[in-house]
Structures are given as structure tokens and as C-alpha cells.
Amino acid sequence: MWSFIRIEKLEMDAKSSLEKFEEISKRWMAAREKDIPQEVREALGRQQQLCAALLEDKNRLIGQLQQELKASDERYVKDLQKQASDVDLMIERMEEQMKNLVMCHREELAHIEKVFREEREELLSSNRRAWEQMAHERREKELEYLMQRMKKVEECETLLQKLRMEDEEEYNTIKDKLENDVQTLEQQLQQMKATYQLNQEKLEYNFQVLKKRDEENNATKCQQKRKITRLQDVINNLKMRCAKQEKQSREENQALSDAYQRTMQQYRDVQKKMR
């Protein structure tokens, strides 16, 4: 928008300068036709005033353009500083979030491993106590049966044989039951291992997602840098335009100065002729 306003202002100034220059040229033609020195002097005075007014307009325009250029440079520097600050803040927040997520996942994984170890130790300890208790009870029963058999060995051989068979059946039942319990515990252990493996895969997937997000953020940062580069190119083009306009203004000022010098020289020549 500023460029459109500046171009419009330059076009209006160029149009106004052209009109004033044409008016000065017409007055020169009119001044050459005058023969009375006073009228020539007045015409030269008016021409001098018009040239001075034209030069003042050019100087005023140059001052305005210089002020706008300075303001544009200041706005550009502020925009660059703000964008750099925003990019640094975004990167810092992303890194902090990533660290927090990784830390949380690590703590959660450590907590899961700890709970798994505690449950495993507790389960093994409980099974070991149950096994020892059952073994102790079995030893006590065997000792009791042995004492009974030793006491009744001479009295009831048939009953002893019967008791042996009953003990054997009971032993097989207990053995089968214990084997089934061991198999059940092993299945539970495998299920817990599978759960642990699944949790570990979930954590790995979350880590990959975070890594992908980090790559997307890096791509966004590169895109911002390219945008800054394009803005820099636009500023350079505007500076080149301003330099070109300034050069053109200097050339016009120089041409007007030369015309003024020629006018003054003609005025001196006229004064010499008058003297």
C-alpha cells in the first residue's frame, strides 16, 4: 500500500513539475519578446521565483521520500526482530514439550516395569509359600501315616495296603493339581510379558510420532526462513527504486540549476547591455 501511495505521489509531483516547467518555458519565450528593461527584470524575477518554487517542491519531495525510506527500514528491522523472536520462542517451546513428553513416557515405562517386577516377585513368593506349605503338610501326613503303619503293621496288613493305595491316589491328585497350578501361573506370566511388549511398542510408536512432528516443525522453520528471504528481496527492490528516483531527481535538479545559471548569465548580459 505504501508503494502505491509513493508512486501516486511521485506521479503527481512529476505532473506538477512538468506543468511548472512548461509555464517557465512559456514565460521565457514571453520574456525574450520584451524590450523594456524593467519588464525584462520583472519577468526574470518571476522566473526566478518559479524556479525557486520548483526546487523547493523537489527538495520537499526528496525529504518526504527519505523519511519514508527511513521509516520503512525501521519497520523492516522491527519485523525481522519480531519474527526471529517468535521463531526462537516456538523452537524453545517445542523442545520443552518434547523433553516433557519423553520424560513422562520414560517415567511411565519405569513405573510399568517396577509394577511388573513387584507383581512377579509377589506372585513367585506367594506360590513358593503355598508350595512349601503343601510340601510341609504332605511330609507331616506321610510321617503320620508312617507312624500309623508302624503301629498297625502287625494288626491290619490289608488296611495298610488300602491306605497305600489311597495315599497314592491322593498324591497323584495333588501332583496333578500342582502341575495345573504351575501351568496356569506360566500362562499368566506369558500374558504379562505380552502386555509389557504391547506397552513398549506403544511407547515406541509415540516416540516416532514425536520425531515426525519435530521434522514437520523443522520444515516450518525452513519455510519461515524462505519467507524472510523473499521479504528481503522485496526491500532490496524498493531500495533500488528509491535510488533510481533519487538519481532522477538529482538529474532534474541539476538541469534546473543549469537553466537557472543560464538565466542569471543572460540577466547579467542584459544588465551589461543596459549599462
PDB file of C-alpha atoms in Angstrom:
ATOM      1  CA  MET A   1       0.000   0.000   0.000  1.00  0.00           C
ATOM      2  CA  TRP A   2       2.849   2.390   0.845  1.00  0.00           C
ATOM      3  CA  SER A   3       4.393   1.722  -2.572  1.00  0.00           C
ATOM      4  CA  PHE A   4       1.118   2.683  -4.341  1.00  0.00           C
ATOM      5  CA  ILE A   5       0.878   5.898  -2.304  1.00  0.00           C
ATOM      6  CA  ARG A   6       4.525   6.688  -3.039  1.00  0.00           C
ATOM      7  CA  ILE A   7       4.083   6.030  -6.778  1.00  0.00           C
ATOM      8  CA  GLU A   8       0.949   8.164  -6.852  1.00  0.00           C
ATOM      9  CA  LYS A   9       2.789  10.956  -5.037  1.00  0.00           C
ATOM     10  CA  LEU A  10       5.716  10.761  -7.476  1.00  0.00           C
ATOM     11  CA  GLU A  11       3.351  10.802 -10.451  1.00  0.00           C
ATOM     12  CA  MET A  12       1.529  13.844  -9.066  1.00  0.00           C
ATOM     13  CA  ASP A  13       4.836  15.604  -8.397  1.00  0.00           C
ATOM     14  CA  ALA A  14       6.114  14.739 -11.872  1.00  0.00           C
ATOM     15  CA  LYS A  15       2.897  16.084 -13.404  1.00  0.00           C
ATOM     16  CA  SER A  16       3.087  19.263 -11.300  1.00  0.00           C
ATOM     17  CA  SER A  17       6.784  19.740 -12.120  1.00  0.00           C
ATOM     18  CA  LEU A  18       6.075  19.286 -15.813  1.00  0.00           C
ATOM     19  CA  GLU A  19       3.316  21.897 -15.672  1.00  0.00           C
ATOM     20  CA  LYS A  20       5.583  24.357 -13.822  1.00  0.00           C
ATOM     21  CA  PHE A  21       8.432  23.657 -16.238  1.00  0.00           C
ATOM     22  CA  GLU A  22       6.147  24.287 -19.203  1.00  0.00           C
ATOM     23  CA  GLU A  23       4.969  27.509 -17.572  1.00  0.00           C
ATOM     24  CA  ILE A  24       8.613  28.578 -17.032  1.00  0.00           C
ATOM     25  CA  SER A  25       9.408  27.759 -20.677  1.00  0.00           C
ATOM     26  CA  LYS A  26       6.434  29.808 -21.875  1.00  0.00           C
ATOM     27  CA  ARG A  27       7.493  32.730 -19.684  1.00  0.00           C
ATOM     28  CA  TRP A  28      10.993  32.522 -21.181  1.00  0.00           C
ATOM     29  CA  MET A  29       9.524  32.878 -24.618  1.00  0.00           C
ATOM     30  CA  ALA A  30       7.432  35.811 -23.411  1.00  0.00           C
ATOM     31  CA  ALA A  31      10.478  37.407 -21.699  1.00  0.00           C
ATOM     32  CA  ARG A  32      12.511  37.218 -24.924  1.00  0.00           C
ATOM     33  CA  GLU A  33       9.830  39.237 -26.670  1.00  0.00           C
ATOM     34  CA  LYS A  34      10.020  42.104 -24.105  1.00  0.00           C
ATOM     35  CA  ASP A  35      12.223  45.075 -24.912  1.00  0.00           C
ATOM     36  CA  ILE A  36      11.746  47.271 -21.840  1.00  0.00           C
ATOM     37  CA  PRO A  37      14.429  46.527 -19.207  1.00  0.00           C
ATOM     38  CA  GLN A  38      12.020  46.890 -16.291  1.00  0.00           C
ATOM     39  CA  GLU A  39       9.640  44.356 -17.823  1.00  0.00           C
ATOM     40  CA  VAL A  40      12.577  42.061 -18.543  1.00  0.00           C
ATOM     41  CA  ARG A  41      13.719  42.404 -14.954  1.00  0.00           C
ATOM     42  CA  GLU A  42      10.236  41.671 -13.618  1.00  0.00           C
ATOM     43  CA  ALA A  43       9.956  38.679 -15.931  1.00  0.00           C
ATOM     44  CA  LEU A  44      13.322  37.404 -14.732  1.00  0.00           C
ATOM     45  CA  GLY A  45      12.240  37.882 -11.130  1.00  0.00           C
ATOM     46  CA  ARG A  46       9.080  35.897 -11.697  1.00  0.00           C
ATOM     47  CA  GLN A  47      11.082  33.209 -13.464  1.00  0.00           C
ATOM     48  CA  GLN A  48      13.494  33.089 -10.542  1.00  0.00           C
ATOM     49  CA  GLN A  49      10.569  32.724  -8.120  1.00  0.00           C
ATOM     50  CA  LEU A  50       9.069  29.928 -10.204  1.00  0.00           C
ATOM     51  CA  CYS A  51      12.424  28.094 -10.375  1.00  0.00           C
ATOM     52  CA  ALA A  52      12.874  28.505  -6.634  1.00  0.00           C
ATOM     53  CA  ALA A  53       9.372  27.156  -6.024  1.00  0.00           C
ATOM     54  CA  LEU A  54      10.079  24.191  -8.311  1.00  0.00           C
ATOM     55  CA  LEU A  55      13.341  23.468  -6.485  1.00  0.00           C
ATOM     56  CA  GLU A  56      11.584  23.782  -3.119  1.00  0.00           C
ATOM     57  CA  ASP A  57       8.932  21.246  -4.237  1.00  0.00           C
ATOM     58  CA  LYS A  58      11.655  18.826  -5.337  1.00  0.00           C
ATOM     59  CA  ASN A  59      13.560  19.224  -2.070  1.00  0.00           C
ATOM     60  CA  ARG A  60      10.347  18.724  -0.090  1.00  0.00           C
ATOM     61  CA  LEU A  61       9.586  15.546  -2.089  1.00  0.00           C
ATOM     62  CA  ILE A  62      13.126  14.274  -1.579  1.00  0.00           C
ATOM     63  CA  GLY A  63      12.815  14.881   2.166  1.00  0.00           C
ATOM     64  CA  GLN A  64       9.500  13.028   2.317  1.00  0.00           C
ATOM     65  CA  LEU A  65      10.928  10.087   0.364  1.00  0.00           C
ATOM     66  CA  GLN A  66      13.953   9.955   2.658  1.00  0.00           C
ATOM     67  CA  GLN A  67      11.691   9.953   5.730  1.00  0.00           C
ATOM     68  CA  GLU A  68       9.536   7.173   4.237  1.00  0.00           C
ATOM     69  CA  LEU A  69      12.661   5.178   3.397  1.00  0.00           C
ATOM     70  CA  LYS A  70      13.941   5.576   6.944  1.00  0.00           C
ATOM     71  CA  ALA A  71      10.549   4.540   8.381  1.00  0.00           C
ATOM     72  CA  SER A  72      10.464   1.517   6.043  1.00  0.00           C
ATOM     73  CA  ASP A  73      13.941   0.460   7.190  1.00  0.00           C
ATOM     74  CA  GLU A  74      12.892   0.778  10.838  1.00  0.00           C
ATOM     75  CA  ARG A  75       9.702  -1.244  10.250  1.00  0.00           C
ATOM     76  CA  TYR A  76      11.691  -3.903   8.390  1.00  0.00           C
ATOM     77  CA  VAL A  77      14.237  -4.200  11.228  1.00  0.00           C
ATOM     78  CA  LYS A  78      11.420  -4.454  13.813  1.00  0.00           C
ATOM     79  CA  ASP A  79       9.637  -7.115  11.742  1.00  0.00           C
ATOM     80  CA  LEU A  80      12.840  -9.132  11.431  1.00  0.00           C
ATOM     81  CA  GLN A  81      13.474  -8.902  15.170  1.00  0.00           C
ATOM     82  CA  LYS A  82       9.899  -9.926  15.979  1.00  0.00           C
ATOM     83  CA  GLN A  83       9.974 -12.879  13.556  1.00  0.00           C
ATOM     84  CA  ALA A  84      13.339 -14.054  14.943  1.00  0.00           C
ATOM     85  CA  SER A  85      11.968 -13.768  18.497  1.00  0.00           C
ATOM     86  CA  ASP A  86       8.801 -15.699  17.550  1.00  0.00           C
ATOM     87  CA  VAL A  87      10.830 -18.458  15.836  1.00  0.00           C
ATOM     88  CA  ASP A  88      13.160 -18.789  18.856  1.00  0.00           C
ATOM     89  CA  LEU A  89      10.179 -18.913  21.243  1.00  0.00           C
ATOM     90  CA  MET A  90       8.439 -21.561  19.094  1.00  0.00           C
ATOM     91  CA  ILE A  91      11.594 -23.708  18.946  1.00  0.00           C
ATOM     92  CA  GLU A  92      12.116 -23.370  22.703  1.00  0.00           C
ATOM     93  CA  ARG A  93       8.504 -24.398  23.466  1.00  0.00           C
ATOM     94  CA  MET A  94       8.695 -27.345  21.056  1.00  0.00           C
ATOM     95  CA  GLU A  95      11.925 -28.579  22.618  1.00  0.00           C
ATOM     96  CA  GLU A  96      10.464 -28.181  26.119  1.00  0.00           C
ATOM     97  CA  GLN A  97       7.299 -30.097  25.147  1.00  0.00           C
ATOM     98  CA  MET A  98       9.339 -32.855  23.547  1.00  0.00           C
ATOM     99  CA  LYS A  99      11.542 -33.161  26.639  1.00  0.00           C
ATOM    100  CA  ASN A 100       8.477 -33.287  28.888  1.00  0.00           C
ATOM    101  CA  LEU A 101       6.807 -35.955  26.744  1.00  0.00           C
ATOM    102  CA  VAL A 102       9.939 -38.093  26.598  1.00  0.00           C
ATOM    103  CA  MET A 103      10.387 -37.718  30.352  1.00  0.00           C
ATOM    104  CA  CYS A 104       6.750 -38.671  31.015  1.00  0.00           C
ATOM    105  CA  HIS A 105       6.995 -41.729  28.768  1.00  0.00           C
ATOM    106  CA  ARG A 106      10.204 -42.802  30.431  1.00  0.00           C
ATOM    107  CA  GLU A 107       8.700 -42.393  33.889  1.00  0.00           C
ATOM    108  CA  GLU A 108       5.605 -44.318  32.815  1.00  0.00           C
ATOM    109  CA  LEU A 109       7.747 -47.113  31.350  1.00  0.00           C
ATOM    110  CA  ALA A 110       9.854 -47.281  34.518  1.00  0.00           C
ATOM    111  CA  HIS A 111       6.694 -47.380  36.629  1.00  0.00           C
ATOM    112  CA  ILE A 112       5.254 -50.213  34.487  1.00  0.00           C
ATOM    113  CA  GLU A 113       8.486 -52.197  34.751  1.00  0.00           C
ATOM    114  CA  LYS A 114       8.584 -51.637  38.507  1.00  0.00           C
ATOM    115  CA  VAL A 115       4.960 -52.766  38.962  1.00  0.00           C
ATOM    116  CA  PHE A 116       5.585 -55.786  36.738  1.00  0.00           C
ATOM    117  CA  ARG A 117       8.652 -56.804  38.762  1.00  0.00           C
ATOM    118  CA  GLU A 118       6.811 -56.295  42.056  1.00  0.00           C
ATOM    119  CA  GLU A 119       3.821 -58.347  40.899  1.00  0.00           C
ATOM    120  CA  ARG A 120       6.100 -61.073  39.561  1.00  0.00           C
ATOM    121  CA  GLU A 121       8.098 -61.218  42.794  1.00  0.00           C
ATOM    122  CA  GLU A 122       4.915 -61.227  44.851  1.00  0.00           C
ATOM    123  CA  LEU A 123       3.384 -63.978  42.700  1.00  0.00           C
ATOM    124  CA  LEU A 124       6.501 -66.124  42.866  1.00  0.00           C
ATOM    125  CA  SER A 125       6.792 -65.567  46.603  1.00  0.00           C
ATOM    126  CA  SER A 126       3.138 -66.467  47.131  1.00  0.00           C
ATOM    127  CA  ASN A 127       3.454 -69.627  45.006  1.00  0.00           C
ATOM    128  CA  ARG A 128       6.644 -70.579  46.796  1.00  0.00           C
ATOM    129  CA  ARG A 129       4.984 -70.211  50.204  1.00  0.00           C
ATOM    130  CA  ALA A 130       1.970 -72.238  49.053  1.00  0.00           C
ATOM    131  CA  TRP A 131       4.265 -74.937  47.654  1.00  0.00           C
ATOM    132  CA  GLU A 132       6.317 -75.088  50.848  1.00  0.00           C
ATOM    133  CA  GLN A 133       3.170 -75.217  52.975  1.00  0.00           C
ATOM    134  CA  MET A 134       1.727 -78.031  50.897  1.00  0.00           C
ATOM    135  CA  ALA A 135       5.040 -79.888  50.972  1.00  0.00           C
ATOM    136  CA  HIS A 136       5.210 -79.427  54.742  1.00  0.00           C
ATOM    137  CA  GLU A 137       1.662 -80.698  55.159  1.00  0.00           C
ATOM    138  CA  ARG A 138       2.445 -83.616  52.906  1.00  0.00           C
ATOM    139  CA  ARG A 139       5.537 -84.515  54.941  1.00  0.00           C
ATOM    140  CA  GLU A 140       3.515 -84.317  58.133  1.00  0.00           C
ATOM    141  CA  LYS A 141       0.843 -86.552  56.664  1.00  0.00           C
ATOM    142  CA  GLU A 142       3.428 -89.035  55.414  1.00  0.00           C
ATOM    143  CA  LEU A 143       5.038 -89.116  58.850  1.00  0.00           C
ATOM    144  CA  GLU A 144       1.652 -89.607  60.460  1.00  0.00           C
ATOM    145  CA  TYR A 145       0.776 -92.384  58.062  1.00  0.00           C
ATOM    146  CA  LEU A 146       4.153 -93.991  58.629  1.00  0.00           C
ATOM    147  CA  MET A 147       3.681 -93.970  62.381  1.00  0.00           C
ATOM    148  CA  GLN A 148       0.218 -95.441  61.978  1.00  0.00           C
ATOM    149  CA  ARG A 149       1.520 -98.133  59.650  1.00  0.00           C
ATOM    150  CA  MET A 150       4.352 -98.973  62.001  1.00  0.00           C
ATOM    151  CA  LYS A 151       1.874 -99.332  64.855  1.00  0.00           C
ATOM    152  CA  LYS A 152      -0.640-101.329  62.896  1.00  0.00           C
ATOM    153  CA  VAL A 153       1.745-103.330  60.676  1.00  0.00           C
ATOM    154  CA  GLU A 154       1.120-106.493  62.558  1.00  0.00           C
ATOM    155  CA  GLU A 155      -2.590-105.948  63.013  1.00  0.00           C
ATOM    156  CA  CYS A 156      -4.005-104.982  59.653  1.00  0.00           C
ATOM    157  CA  GLU A 157      -1.914-105.711  56.540  1.00  0.00           C
ATOM    158  CA  THR A 158      -4.967-105.355  54.361  1.00  0.00           C
ATOM    159  CA  LEU A 159      -5.792-101.960  55.817  1.00  0.00           C
ATOM    160  CA  LEU A 160      -2.171-100.890  55.234  1.00  0.00           C
ATOM    161  CA  GLN A 161      -2.377-101.828  51.592  1.00  0.00           C
ATOM    162  CA  LYS A 162      -5.612 -99.941  51.278  1.00  0.00           C
ATOM    163  CA  LEU A 163      -4.080 -96.892  52.877  1.00  0.00           C
ATOM    164  CA  ARG A 164      -1.124 -97.094  50.479  1.00  0.00           C
ATOM    165  CA  MET A 165      -3.480 -97.057  47.524  1.00  0.00           C
ATOM    166  CA  GLU A 166      -5.425 -94.146  48.955  1.00  0.00           C
ATOM    167  CA  ASP A 167      -2.213 -92.226  49.559  1.00  0.00           C
ATOM    168  CA  GLU A 168      -1.045 -92.897  46.052  1.00  0.00           C
ATOM    169  CA  GLU A 169      -4.315 -91.600  44.604  1.00  0.00           C
ATOM    170  CA  GLU A 170      -4.186 -88.555  46.826  1.00  0.00           C
ATOM    171  CA  TYR A 171      -0.577 -87.924  45.785  1.00  0.00           C
ATOM    172  CA  ASN A 172      -1.494 -88.108  42.107  1.00  0.00           C
ATOM    173  CA  THR A 173      -4.402 -85.749  42.638  1.00  0.00           C
ATOM    174  CA  ILE A 174      -2.199 -83.254  44.470  1.00  0.00           C
ATOM    175  CA  LYS A 175       0.501 -83.619  41.847  1.00  0.00           C
ATOM    176  CA  ASP A 176      -1.957 -83.032  39.021  1.00  0.00           C
ATOM    177  CA  LYS A 177      -3.396 -80.067  40.854  1.00  0.00           C
ATOM    178  CA  LEU A 178       0.048 -78.553  41.444  1.00  0.00           C
ATOM    179  CA  GLU A 179       1.045 -79.116  37.809  1.00  0.00           C
ATOM    180  CA  ASN A 180      -2.146 -77.407  36.683  1.00  0.00           C
ATOM    181  CA  ASP A 181      -1.423 -74.501  39.035  1.00  0.00           C
ATOM    182  CA  VAL A 182       2.109 -74.184  37.617  1.00  0.00           C
ATOM    183  CA  GLN A 183       0.764 -74.178  34.051  1.00  0.00           C
ATOM    184  CA  THR A 184      -1.781 -71.522  34.987  1.00  0.00           C
ATOM    185  CA  LEU A 185       0.929 -69.375  36.532  1.00  0.00           C
ATOM    186  CA  GLU A 186       3.106 -69.779  33.443  1.00  0.00           C
ATOM    187  CA  GLN A 187       0.205 -68.677  31.223  1.00  0.00           C
ATOM    188  CA  GLN A 188      -0.361 -65.625  33.395  1.00  0.00           C
ATOM    189  CA  LEU A 189       3.336 -64.850  33.186  1.00  0.00           C
ATOM    190  CA  GLN A 190       3.224 -65.066  29.373  1.00  0.00           C
ATOM    191  CA  GLN A 191       0.190 -62.770  29.299  1.00  0.00           C
ATOM    192  CA  MET A 192       2.001 -60.223  31.453  1.00  0.00           C
ATOM    193  CA  LYS A 193       5.011 -60.435  29.148  1.00  0.00           C
ATOM    194  CA  ALA A 194       2.748 -59.843  26.151  1.00  0.00           C
ATOM    195  CA  THR A 195       1.188 -56.830  27.902  1.00  0.00           C
ATOM    196  CA  TYR A 196       4.641 -55.468  28.650  1.00  0.00           C
ATOM    197  CA  GLN A 197       5.660 -55.931  24.986  1.00  0.00           C
ATOM    198  CA  LEU A 198       2.495 -54.136  23.811  1.00  0.00           C
ATOM    199  CA  ASN A 199       3.152 -51.192  26.127  1.00  0.00           C
ATOM    200  CA  GLN A 200       6.707 -50.994  24.886  1.00  0.00           C
ATOM    201  CA  GLU A 201       5.507 -50.933  21.254  1.00  0.00           C
ATOM    202  CA  LYS A 202       3.026 -48.160  22.103  1.00  0.00           C
ATOM    203  CA  LEU A 203       5.805 -46.101  23.636  1.00  0.00           C
ATOM    204  CA  GLU A 204       7.957 -46.670  20.568  1.00  0.00           C
ATOM    205  CA  TYR A 205       5.096 -45.557  18.308  1.00  0.00           C
ATOM    206  CA  ASN A 206       4.580 -42.395  20.390  1.00  0.00           C
ATOM    207  CA  PHE A 207       8.286 -41.664  20.114  1.00  0.00           C
ATOM    208  CA  GLN A 208       8.126 -41.999  16.316  1.00  0.00           C
ATOM    209  CA  VAL A 209       5.115 -39.644  16.237  1.00  0.00           C
ATOM    210  CA  LEU A 210       7.072 -37.061  18.257  1.00  0.00           C
ATOM    211  CA  LYS A 211      10.027 -37.452  15.935  1.00  0.00           C
ATOM    212  CA  LYS A 212       7.808 -36.870  12.889  1.00  0.00           C
ATOM    213  CA  ARG A 213       6.334 -33.766  14.490  1.00  0.00           C
ATOM    214  CA  ASP A 214       9.827 -32.466  15.106  1.00  0.00           C
ATOM    215  CA  GLU A 215      10.647 -32.944  11.422  1.00  0.00           C
ATOM    216  CA  GLU A 216       7.457 -31.066  10.442  1.00  0.00           C
ATOM    217  CA  ASN A 217       8.432 -28.219  12.781  1.00  0.00           C
ATOM    218  CA  ASN A 218      11.873 -28.057  11.171  1.00  0.00           C
ATOM    219  CA  ALA A 219      10.207 -27.838   7.746  1.00  0.00           C
ATOM    220  CA  THR A 220       8.021 -24.975   9.029  1.00  0.00           C
ATOM    221  CA  LYS A 221      11.103 -23.178  10.291  1.00  0.00           C
ATOM    222  CA  CYS A 222      12.783 -23.519   6.867  1.00  0.00           C
ATOM    223  CA  GLN A 223       9.640 -22.132   5.214  1.00  0.00           C
ATOM    224  CA  GLN A 224       9.741 -19.098   7.530  1.00  0.00           C
ATOM    225  CA  LYS A 225      13.375 -18.509   6.610  1.00  0.00           C
ATOM    226  CA  ARG A 226      12.482 -18.616   2.898  1.00  0.00           C
ATOM    227  CA  LYS A 227       9.710 -16.119   3.524  1.00  0.00           C
ATOM    228  CA  ILE A 228      12.184 -13.789   5.261  1.00  0.00           C
ATOM    229  CA  THR A 229      14.479 -14.096   2.236  1.00  0.00           C
ATOM    230  CA  ARG A 230      11.627 -13.133  -0.115  1.00  0.00           C
ATOM    231  CA  LEU A 231      10.819 -10.101   2.049  1.00  0.00           C
ATOM    232  CA  GLN A 232      14.490  -9.119   1.926  1.00  0.00           C
ATOM    233  CA  ASP A 233      14.355  -9.266  -1.894  1.00  0.00           C
ATOM    234  CA  VAL A 234      11.257  -7.017  -1.905  1.00  0.00           C
ATOM    235  CA  ILE A 235      13.030  -4.485   0.344  1.00  0.00           C
ATOM    236  CA  ASN A 236      16.088  -4.522  -1.927  1.00  0.00           C
ATOM    237  CA  ASN A 237      13.880  -3.848  -4.968  1.00  0.00           C
ATOM    238  CA  LEU A 238      12.216  -0.931  -3.152  1.00  0.00           C
ATOM    239  CA  LYS A 239      15.617   0.476  -2.240  1.00  0.00           C
ATOM    240  CA  MET A 240      16.726   0.211  -5.860  1.00  0.00           C
ATOM    241  CA  ARG A 241      13.562   2.068  -6.954  1.00  0.00           C
ATOM    242  CA  CYS A 242      14.146   4.806  -4.398  1.00  0.00           C
ATOM    243  CA  ALA A 243      17.770   5.144  -5.518  1.00  0.00           C
ATOM    244  CA  LYS A 244      16.618   5.391  -9.133  1.00  0.00           C
ATOM    245  CA  GLN A 245      14.035   8.079  -8.245  1.00  0.00           C
ATOM    246  CA  GLU A 246      16.633   9.951  -6.219  1.00  0.00           C
ATOM    247  CA  LYS A 247      19.066   9.828  -9.137  1.00  0.00           C
ATOM    248  CA  GLN A 248      16.357  11.106 -11.495  1.00  0.00           C
ATOM    249  CA  SER A 249      15.516  13.919  -9.058  1.00  0.00           C
ATOM    250  CA  ARG A 250      19.182  14.900  -8.833  1.00  0.00           C
ATOM    251  CA  GLU A 251      19.398  14.981 -12.618  1.00  0.00           C
ATOM    252  CA  GLU A 252      16.274  17.158 -12.816  1.00  0.00           C
ATOM    253  CA  ASN A 253      17.664  19.436 -10.091  1.00  0.00           C
ATOM    254  CA  GLN A 254      20.932  19.671 -11.986  1.00  0.00           C
ATOM    255  CA  ALA A 255      19.068  20.552 -15.199  1.00  0.00           C
ATOM    256  CA  LEU A 256      17.094  23.224 -13.368  1.00  0.00           C
ATOM    257  CA  SER A 257      20.278  24.561 -11.780  1.00  0.00           C
ATOM    258  CA  ASP A 258      21.896  24.757 -15.197  1.00  0.00           C
ATOM    259  CA  ALA A 259      18.827  26.567 -16.545  1.00  0.00           C
ATOM    260  CA  TYR A 260      18.978  28.928 -13.599  1.00  0.00           C
ATOM    261  CA  GLN A 261      22.665  29.604 -14.236  1.00  0.00           C
ATOM    262  CA  ARG A 262      21.946  30.299 -17.888  1.00  0.00           C
ATOM    263  CA  THR A 263      19.116  32.627 -16.865  1.00  0.00           C
ATOM    264  CA  MET A 264      21.359  34.513 -14.477  1.00  0.00           C
ATOM    265  CA  GLN A 265      24.037  34.743 -17.137  1.00  0.00           C
ATOM    266  CA  GLN A 266      21.504  36.156 -19.589  1.00  0.00           C
ATOM    267  CA  TYR A 267      20.334  38.543 -16.889  1.00  0.00           C
ATOM    268  CA  ARG A 268      23.903  39.734 -16.343  1.00  0.00           C
ATOM    269  CA  ASP A 269      24.325  40.103 -20.093  1.00  0.00           C
ATOM    270  CA  VAL A 270      21.166  42.183 -20.233  1.00  0.00           C
ATOM    271  CA  GLN A 271      22.445  44.357 -17.364  1.00  0.00           C
ATOM    272  CA  LYS A 272      25.719  44.828 -19.188  1.00  0.00           C
ATOM    273  CA  LYS A 273      23.833  45.841 -22.298  1.00  0.00           C
ATOM    274  CA  MET A 274      21.747  48.228 -20.258  1.00  0.00           C
ATOM    275  CA  ARG A 275      24.871  49.812 -18.740  1.00  0.00           C
TER     276      ARG A 275
END
